[in-house]
Coordinates of N, CA and C in Angstrom, one line a residue:
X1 N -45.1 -28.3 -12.4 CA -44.8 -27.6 -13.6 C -45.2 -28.5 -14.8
X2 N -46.0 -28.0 -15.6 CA -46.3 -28.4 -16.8 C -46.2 -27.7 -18.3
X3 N -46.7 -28.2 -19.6 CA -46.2 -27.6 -20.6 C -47.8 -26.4 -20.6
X4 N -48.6 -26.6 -20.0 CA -49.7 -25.4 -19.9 C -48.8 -24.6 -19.5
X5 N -48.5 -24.8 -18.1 CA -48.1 -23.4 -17.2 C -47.1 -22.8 -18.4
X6 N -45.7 -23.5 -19.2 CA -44.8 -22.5 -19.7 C -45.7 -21.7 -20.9
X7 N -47.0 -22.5 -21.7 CA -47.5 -21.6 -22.8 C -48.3 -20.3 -22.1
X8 N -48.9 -20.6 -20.8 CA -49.4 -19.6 -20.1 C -48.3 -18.4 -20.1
X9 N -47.2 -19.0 -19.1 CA -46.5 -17.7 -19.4 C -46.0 -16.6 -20.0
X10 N -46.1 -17.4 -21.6 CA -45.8 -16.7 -22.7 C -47.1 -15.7 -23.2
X11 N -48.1 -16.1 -22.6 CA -49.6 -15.9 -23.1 C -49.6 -14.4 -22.3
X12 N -50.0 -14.8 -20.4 CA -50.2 -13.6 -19.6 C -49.8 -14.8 -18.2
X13 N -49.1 -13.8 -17.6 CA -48.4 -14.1 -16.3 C -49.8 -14.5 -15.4
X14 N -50.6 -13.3 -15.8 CA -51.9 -13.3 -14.8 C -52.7 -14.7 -14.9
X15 N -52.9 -15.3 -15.6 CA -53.5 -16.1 -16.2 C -53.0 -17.4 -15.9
X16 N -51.6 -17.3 -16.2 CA -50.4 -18.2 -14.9 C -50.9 -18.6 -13.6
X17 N -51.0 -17.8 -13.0 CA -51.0 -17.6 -12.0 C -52.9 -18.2 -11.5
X18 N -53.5 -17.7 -11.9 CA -55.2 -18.0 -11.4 C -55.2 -19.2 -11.8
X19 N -54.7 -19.9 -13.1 CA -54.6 -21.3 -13.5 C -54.0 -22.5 -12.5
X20 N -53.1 -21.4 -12.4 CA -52.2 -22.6 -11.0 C -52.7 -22.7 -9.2
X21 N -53.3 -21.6 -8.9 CA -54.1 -21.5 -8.1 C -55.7 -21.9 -8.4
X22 N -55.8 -22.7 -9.4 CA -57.1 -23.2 -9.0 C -58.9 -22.6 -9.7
X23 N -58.4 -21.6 -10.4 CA -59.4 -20.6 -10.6 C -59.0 -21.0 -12.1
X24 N -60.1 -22.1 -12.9 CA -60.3 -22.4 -14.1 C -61.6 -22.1 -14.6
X25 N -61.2 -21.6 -15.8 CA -62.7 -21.1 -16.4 C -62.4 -21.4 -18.0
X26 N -61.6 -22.2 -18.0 CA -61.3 -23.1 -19.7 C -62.8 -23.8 -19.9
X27 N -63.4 -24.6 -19.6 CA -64.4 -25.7 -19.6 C -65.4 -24.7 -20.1
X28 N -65.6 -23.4 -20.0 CA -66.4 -22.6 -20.6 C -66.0 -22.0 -21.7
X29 N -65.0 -21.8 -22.1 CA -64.6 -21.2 -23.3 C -65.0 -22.2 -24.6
X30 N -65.5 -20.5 -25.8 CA -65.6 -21.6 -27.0 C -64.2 -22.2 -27.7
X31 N -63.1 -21.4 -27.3 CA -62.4 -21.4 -28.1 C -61.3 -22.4 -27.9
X32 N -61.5 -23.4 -26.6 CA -61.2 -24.1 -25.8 C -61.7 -25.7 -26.5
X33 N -63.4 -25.2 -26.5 CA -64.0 -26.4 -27.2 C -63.6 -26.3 -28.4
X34 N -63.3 -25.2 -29.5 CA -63.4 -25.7 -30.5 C -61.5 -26.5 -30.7
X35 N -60.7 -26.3 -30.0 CA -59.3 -26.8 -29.8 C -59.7 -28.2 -29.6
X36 N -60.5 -28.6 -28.8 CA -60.6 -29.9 -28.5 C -61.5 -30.8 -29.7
X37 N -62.5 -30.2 -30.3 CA -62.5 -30.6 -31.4 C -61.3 -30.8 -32.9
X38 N -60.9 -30.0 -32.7 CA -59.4 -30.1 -33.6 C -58.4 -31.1 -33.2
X39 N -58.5 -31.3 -31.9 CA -57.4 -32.7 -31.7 C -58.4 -33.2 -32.0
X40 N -59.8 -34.0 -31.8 CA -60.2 -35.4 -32.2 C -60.1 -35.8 -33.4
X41 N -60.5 -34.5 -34.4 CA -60.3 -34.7 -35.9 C -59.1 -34.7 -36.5
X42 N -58.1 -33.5 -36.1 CA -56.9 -33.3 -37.0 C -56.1 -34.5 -37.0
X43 N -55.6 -35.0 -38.0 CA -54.3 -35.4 -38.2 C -54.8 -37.0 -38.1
X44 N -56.2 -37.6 -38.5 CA -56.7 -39.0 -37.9 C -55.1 -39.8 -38.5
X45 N -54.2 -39.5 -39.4 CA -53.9 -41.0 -39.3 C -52.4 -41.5 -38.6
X46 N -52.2 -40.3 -37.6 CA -51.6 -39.7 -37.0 C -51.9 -41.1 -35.6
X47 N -50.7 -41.6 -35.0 CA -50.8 -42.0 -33.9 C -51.2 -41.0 -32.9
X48 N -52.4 -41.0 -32.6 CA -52.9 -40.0 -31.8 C -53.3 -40.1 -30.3
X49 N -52.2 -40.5 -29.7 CA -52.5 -40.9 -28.3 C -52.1 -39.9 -27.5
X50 N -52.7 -39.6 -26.2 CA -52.3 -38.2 -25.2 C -50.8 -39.2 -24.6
X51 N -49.8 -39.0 -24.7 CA -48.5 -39.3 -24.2 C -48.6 -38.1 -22.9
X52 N -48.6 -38.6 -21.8 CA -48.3 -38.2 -20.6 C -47.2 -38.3 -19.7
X53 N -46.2 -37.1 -19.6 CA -44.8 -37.0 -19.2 C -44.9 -36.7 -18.0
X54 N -45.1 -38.2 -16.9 CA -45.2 -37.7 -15.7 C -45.6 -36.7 -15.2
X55 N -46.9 -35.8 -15.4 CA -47.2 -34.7 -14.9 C -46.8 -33.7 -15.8
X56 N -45.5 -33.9 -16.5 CA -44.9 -32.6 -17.6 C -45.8 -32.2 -18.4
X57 N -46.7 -32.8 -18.7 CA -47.7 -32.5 -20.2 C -48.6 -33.6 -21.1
X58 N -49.1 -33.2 -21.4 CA -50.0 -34.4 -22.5 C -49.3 -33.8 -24.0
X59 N -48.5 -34.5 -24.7 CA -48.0 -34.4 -26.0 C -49.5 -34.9 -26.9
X60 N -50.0 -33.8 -28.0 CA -51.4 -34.4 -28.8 C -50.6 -35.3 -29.5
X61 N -49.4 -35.5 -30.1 CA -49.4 -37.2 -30.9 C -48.0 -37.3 -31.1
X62 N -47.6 -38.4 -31.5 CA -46.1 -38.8 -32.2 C -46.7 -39.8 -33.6
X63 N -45.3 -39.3 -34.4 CA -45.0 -40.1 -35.5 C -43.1 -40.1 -36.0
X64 N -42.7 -41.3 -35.2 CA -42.0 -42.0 -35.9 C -41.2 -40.7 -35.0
X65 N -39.8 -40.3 -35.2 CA -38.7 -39.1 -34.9 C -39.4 -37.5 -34.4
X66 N -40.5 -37.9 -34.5 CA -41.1 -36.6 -34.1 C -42.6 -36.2 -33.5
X67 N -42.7 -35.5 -32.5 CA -44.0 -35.4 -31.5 C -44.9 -34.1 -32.4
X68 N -46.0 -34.1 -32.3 CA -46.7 -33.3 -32.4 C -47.5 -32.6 -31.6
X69 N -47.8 -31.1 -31.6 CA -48.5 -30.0 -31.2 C -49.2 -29.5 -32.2
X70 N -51.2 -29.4 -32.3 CA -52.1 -29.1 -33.0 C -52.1 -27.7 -32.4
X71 N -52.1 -26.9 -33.1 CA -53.0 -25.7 -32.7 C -53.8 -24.8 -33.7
X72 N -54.8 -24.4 -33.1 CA -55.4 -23.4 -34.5 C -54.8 -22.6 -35.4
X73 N -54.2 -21.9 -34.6 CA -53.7 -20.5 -35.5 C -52.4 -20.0 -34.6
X74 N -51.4 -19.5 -35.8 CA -50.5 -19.1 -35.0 C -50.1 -17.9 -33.9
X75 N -51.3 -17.6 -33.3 CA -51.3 -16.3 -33.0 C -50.2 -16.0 -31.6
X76 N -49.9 -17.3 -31.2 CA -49.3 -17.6 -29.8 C -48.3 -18.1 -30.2
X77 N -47.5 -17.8 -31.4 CA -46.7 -18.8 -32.1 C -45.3 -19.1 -30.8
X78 N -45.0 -18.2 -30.3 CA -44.0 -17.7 -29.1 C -44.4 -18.5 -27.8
X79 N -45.3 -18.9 -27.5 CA -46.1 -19.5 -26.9 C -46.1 -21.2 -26.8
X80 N -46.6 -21.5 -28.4 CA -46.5 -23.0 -28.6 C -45.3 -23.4 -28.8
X81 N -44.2 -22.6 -29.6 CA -42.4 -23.6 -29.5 C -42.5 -23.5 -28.0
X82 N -42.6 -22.8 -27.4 CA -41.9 -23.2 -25.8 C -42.8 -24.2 -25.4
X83 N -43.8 -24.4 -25.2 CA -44.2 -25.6 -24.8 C -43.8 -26.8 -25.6
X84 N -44.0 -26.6 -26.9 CA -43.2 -27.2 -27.2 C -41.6 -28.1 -26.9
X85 N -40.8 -27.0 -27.1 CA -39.8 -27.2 -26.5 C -39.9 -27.9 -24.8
X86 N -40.9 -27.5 -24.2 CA -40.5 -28.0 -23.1 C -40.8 -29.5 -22.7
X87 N -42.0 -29.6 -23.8 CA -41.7 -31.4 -23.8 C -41.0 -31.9 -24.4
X88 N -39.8 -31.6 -25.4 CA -39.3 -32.0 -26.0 C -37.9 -32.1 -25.5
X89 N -37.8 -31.3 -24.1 CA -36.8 -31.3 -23.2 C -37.2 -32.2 -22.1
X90 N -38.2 -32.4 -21.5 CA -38.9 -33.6 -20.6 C -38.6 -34.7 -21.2
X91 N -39.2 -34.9 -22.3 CA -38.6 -36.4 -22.8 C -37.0 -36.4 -22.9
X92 N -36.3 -35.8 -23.4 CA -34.8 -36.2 -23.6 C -34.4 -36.3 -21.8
X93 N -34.4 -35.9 -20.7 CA -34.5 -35.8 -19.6 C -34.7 -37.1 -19.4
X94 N -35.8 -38.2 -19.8 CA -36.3 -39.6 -19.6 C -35.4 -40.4 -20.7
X95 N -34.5 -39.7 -21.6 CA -33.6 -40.4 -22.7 C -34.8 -40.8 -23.8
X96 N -35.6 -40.2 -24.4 CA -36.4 -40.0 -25.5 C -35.9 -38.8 -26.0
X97 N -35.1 -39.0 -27.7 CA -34.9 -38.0 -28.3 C -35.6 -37.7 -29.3
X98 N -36.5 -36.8 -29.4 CA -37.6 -36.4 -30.9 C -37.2 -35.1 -30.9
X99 N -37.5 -34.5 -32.2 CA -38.0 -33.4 -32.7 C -39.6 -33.2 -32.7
X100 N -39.8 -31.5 -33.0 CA -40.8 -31.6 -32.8 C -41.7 -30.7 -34.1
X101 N -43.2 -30.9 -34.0 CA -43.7 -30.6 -35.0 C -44.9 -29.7 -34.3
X102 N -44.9 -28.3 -35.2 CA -45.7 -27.0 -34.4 C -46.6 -27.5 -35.9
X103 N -48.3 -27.5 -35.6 CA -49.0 -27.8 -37.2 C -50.6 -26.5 -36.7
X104 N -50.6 -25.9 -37.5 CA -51.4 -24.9 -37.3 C -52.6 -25.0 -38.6
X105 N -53.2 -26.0 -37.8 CA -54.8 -26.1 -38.3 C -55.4 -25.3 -39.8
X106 N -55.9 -24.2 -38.4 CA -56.3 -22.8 -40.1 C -55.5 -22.7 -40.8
X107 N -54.1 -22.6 -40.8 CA -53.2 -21.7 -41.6 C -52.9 -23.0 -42.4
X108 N -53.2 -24.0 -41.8 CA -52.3 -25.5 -43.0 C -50.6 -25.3 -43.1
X109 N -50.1 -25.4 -42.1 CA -49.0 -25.3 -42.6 C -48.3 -26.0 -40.8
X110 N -46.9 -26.0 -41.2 CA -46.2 -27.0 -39.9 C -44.9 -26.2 -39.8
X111 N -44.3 -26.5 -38.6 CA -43.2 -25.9 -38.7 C -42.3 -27.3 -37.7
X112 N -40.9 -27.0 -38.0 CA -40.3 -28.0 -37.3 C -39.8 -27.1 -36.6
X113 N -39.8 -28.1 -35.0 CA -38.9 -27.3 -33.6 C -38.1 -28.5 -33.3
X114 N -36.9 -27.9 -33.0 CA -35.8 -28.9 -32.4 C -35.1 -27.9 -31.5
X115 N -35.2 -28.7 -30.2 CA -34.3 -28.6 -29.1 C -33.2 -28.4 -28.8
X116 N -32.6 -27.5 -29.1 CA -30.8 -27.0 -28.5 C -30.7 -26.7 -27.7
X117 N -29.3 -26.6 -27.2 CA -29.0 -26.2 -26.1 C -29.2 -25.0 -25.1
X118 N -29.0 -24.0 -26.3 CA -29.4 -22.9 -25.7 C -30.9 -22.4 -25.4
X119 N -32.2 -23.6 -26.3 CA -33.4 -23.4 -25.5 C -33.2 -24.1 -24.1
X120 N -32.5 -25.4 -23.8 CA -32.4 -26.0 -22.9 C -32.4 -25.2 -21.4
X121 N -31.2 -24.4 -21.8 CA -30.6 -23.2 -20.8 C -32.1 -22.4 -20.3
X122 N -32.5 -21.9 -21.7 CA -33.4 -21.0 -21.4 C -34.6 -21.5 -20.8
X123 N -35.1 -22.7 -20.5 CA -35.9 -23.6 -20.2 C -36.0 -23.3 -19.0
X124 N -34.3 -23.5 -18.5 CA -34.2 -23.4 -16.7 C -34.8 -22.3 -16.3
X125 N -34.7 -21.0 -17.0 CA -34.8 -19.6 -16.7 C -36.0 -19.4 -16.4
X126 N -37.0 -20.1 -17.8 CA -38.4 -19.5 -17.7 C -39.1 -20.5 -16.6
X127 N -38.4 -21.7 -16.3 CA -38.7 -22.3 -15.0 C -39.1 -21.6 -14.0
X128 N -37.8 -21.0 -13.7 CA -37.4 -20.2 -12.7 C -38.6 -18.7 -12.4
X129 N -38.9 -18.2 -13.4 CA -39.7 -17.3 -13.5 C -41.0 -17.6 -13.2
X130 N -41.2 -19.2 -14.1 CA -42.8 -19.6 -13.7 C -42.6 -19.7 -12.3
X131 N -42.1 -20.3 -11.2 CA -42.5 -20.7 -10.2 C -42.4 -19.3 -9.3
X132 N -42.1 -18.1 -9.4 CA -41.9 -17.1 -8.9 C -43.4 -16.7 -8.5
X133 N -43.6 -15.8 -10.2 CA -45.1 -16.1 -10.5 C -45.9 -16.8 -9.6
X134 N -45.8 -17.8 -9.5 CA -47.0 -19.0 -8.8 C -46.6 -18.6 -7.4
X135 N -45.7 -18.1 -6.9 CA -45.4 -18.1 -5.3 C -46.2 -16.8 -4.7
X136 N -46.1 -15.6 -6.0 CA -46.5 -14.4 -5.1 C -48.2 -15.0 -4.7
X137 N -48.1 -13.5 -3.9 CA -49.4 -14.3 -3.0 C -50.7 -13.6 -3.6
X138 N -50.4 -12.7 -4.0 CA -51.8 -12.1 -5.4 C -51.4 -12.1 -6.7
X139 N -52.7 -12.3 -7.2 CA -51.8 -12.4 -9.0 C -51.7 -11.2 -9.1
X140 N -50.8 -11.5 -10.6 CA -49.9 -10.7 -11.0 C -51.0 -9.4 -11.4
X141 N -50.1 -8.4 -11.7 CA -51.3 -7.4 -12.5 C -51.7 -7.3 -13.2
X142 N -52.7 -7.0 -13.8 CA -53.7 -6.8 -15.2 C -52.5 -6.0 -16.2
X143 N -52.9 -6.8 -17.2 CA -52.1 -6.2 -18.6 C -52.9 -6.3 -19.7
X144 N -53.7 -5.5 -20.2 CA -54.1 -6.0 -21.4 C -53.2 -5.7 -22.7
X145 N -53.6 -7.0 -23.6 CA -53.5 -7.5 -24.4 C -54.1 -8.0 -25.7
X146 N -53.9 -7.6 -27.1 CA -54.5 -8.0 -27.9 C -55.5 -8.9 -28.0
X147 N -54.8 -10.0 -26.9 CA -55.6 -11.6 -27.2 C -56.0 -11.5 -26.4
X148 N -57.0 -10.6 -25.1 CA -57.6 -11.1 -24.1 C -58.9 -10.7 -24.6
X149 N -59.6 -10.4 -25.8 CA -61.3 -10.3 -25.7 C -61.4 -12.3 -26.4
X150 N -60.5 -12.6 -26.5 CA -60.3 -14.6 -27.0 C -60.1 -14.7 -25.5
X151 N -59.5 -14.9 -24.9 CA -59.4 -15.5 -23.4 C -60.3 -15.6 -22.4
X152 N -60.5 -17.5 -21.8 CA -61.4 -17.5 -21.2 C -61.6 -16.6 -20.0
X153 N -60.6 -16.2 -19.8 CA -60.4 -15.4 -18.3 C -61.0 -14.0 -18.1
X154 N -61.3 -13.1 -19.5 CA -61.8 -11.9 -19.8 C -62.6 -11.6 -18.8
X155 N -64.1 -11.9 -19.1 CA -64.9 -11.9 -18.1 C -64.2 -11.7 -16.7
X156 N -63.7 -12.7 -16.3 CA -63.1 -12.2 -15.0 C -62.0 -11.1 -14.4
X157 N -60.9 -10.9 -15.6 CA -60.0 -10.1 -15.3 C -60.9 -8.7 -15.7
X158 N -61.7 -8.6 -16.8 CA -62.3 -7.1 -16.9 C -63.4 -6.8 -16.4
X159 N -64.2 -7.6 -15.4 CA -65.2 -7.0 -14.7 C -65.8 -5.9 -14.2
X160 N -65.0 -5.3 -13.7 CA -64.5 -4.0 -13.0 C -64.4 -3.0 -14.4
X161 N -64.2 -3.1 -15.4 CA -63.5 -2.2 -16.5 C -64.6 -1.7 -16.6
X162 N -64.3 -0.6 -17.2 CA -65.5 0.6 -18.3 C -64.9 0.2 -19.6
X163 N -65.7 0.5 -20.8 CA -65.5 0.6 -22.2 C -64.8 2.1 -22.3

């Protein structure tokens, strides 16, 4: 379990699922490269080191009471607090208490996330749900979605499709 798989979830179950079984097609996406250009540049004066939570996730940076998450645009906004949140629940778990900072590139703007209890709870739940997900033995079903002509995975999931 990592902070990918819970933003996957929120993204497409399907997508969940082919990620965690092995079938990656990120390394081709533009929209993948251009994210990774955005961490090298954003935020230079930003302690900007990949903090690695035992396998839980790569946090893009901390400053001082609070961790940071770069992303482009908010379009996944549901998406990035929970990962969010979920390293911000990993670390308190290791006795590191931060808040957390959602900062959205295009839009220029930040939002604060902090951790309560009742995300805590809900943490367990969507745990529970990711590993479900990851157990069946075919992925999940096709759902389209706004955001899937942006997803590296398109090509693959609509092969088969007619216009």
């Amino acid at each position: 379990m990592n902070g990918t798989y819970v933003h996957y979830y929120f993204v497409c179950h399907r997508k969940l699922w082919l990620f965690v079984h092995q079938i990656r097609l990120e390394k081709e996406s533009e929209r993948v490269m251009e994210g990774k250009i955005l961490h090298d540049s954003a935020y230079q004066r930003m302690e900007h080191r990949e903090l690695d939570i035992e396998s839980a996730g790569k946090i893009d940076g901390i400053q001082g009471e609070y961790v940071r998450e770069i992303k482009l645009t908010s379009k996944m906004k549901e998406a990035d607090r929970w990962q969010l949140l979920y390293y911000l629940s990993e670390l308190k778990k290791r006795g590191i208490i931060k808040k957390g900072l959602l900062s959205y590139t295009k839009e220029k703007r930040t939002e604060e996330i902090i951790l309560r209890e009742e995300d805590e709870r809900e943490l367990i739940n969507i745990k529970n749900r990711i590993h479900a997900i990851i157990a069946q033995e075919l992925s999940p079903k096709l759902v389209k979605k706004s955001i899937c002509s942006s997803c590296a995975y398109y090509d693959f999931c609509f092969s088969g499709e007619r216009d």
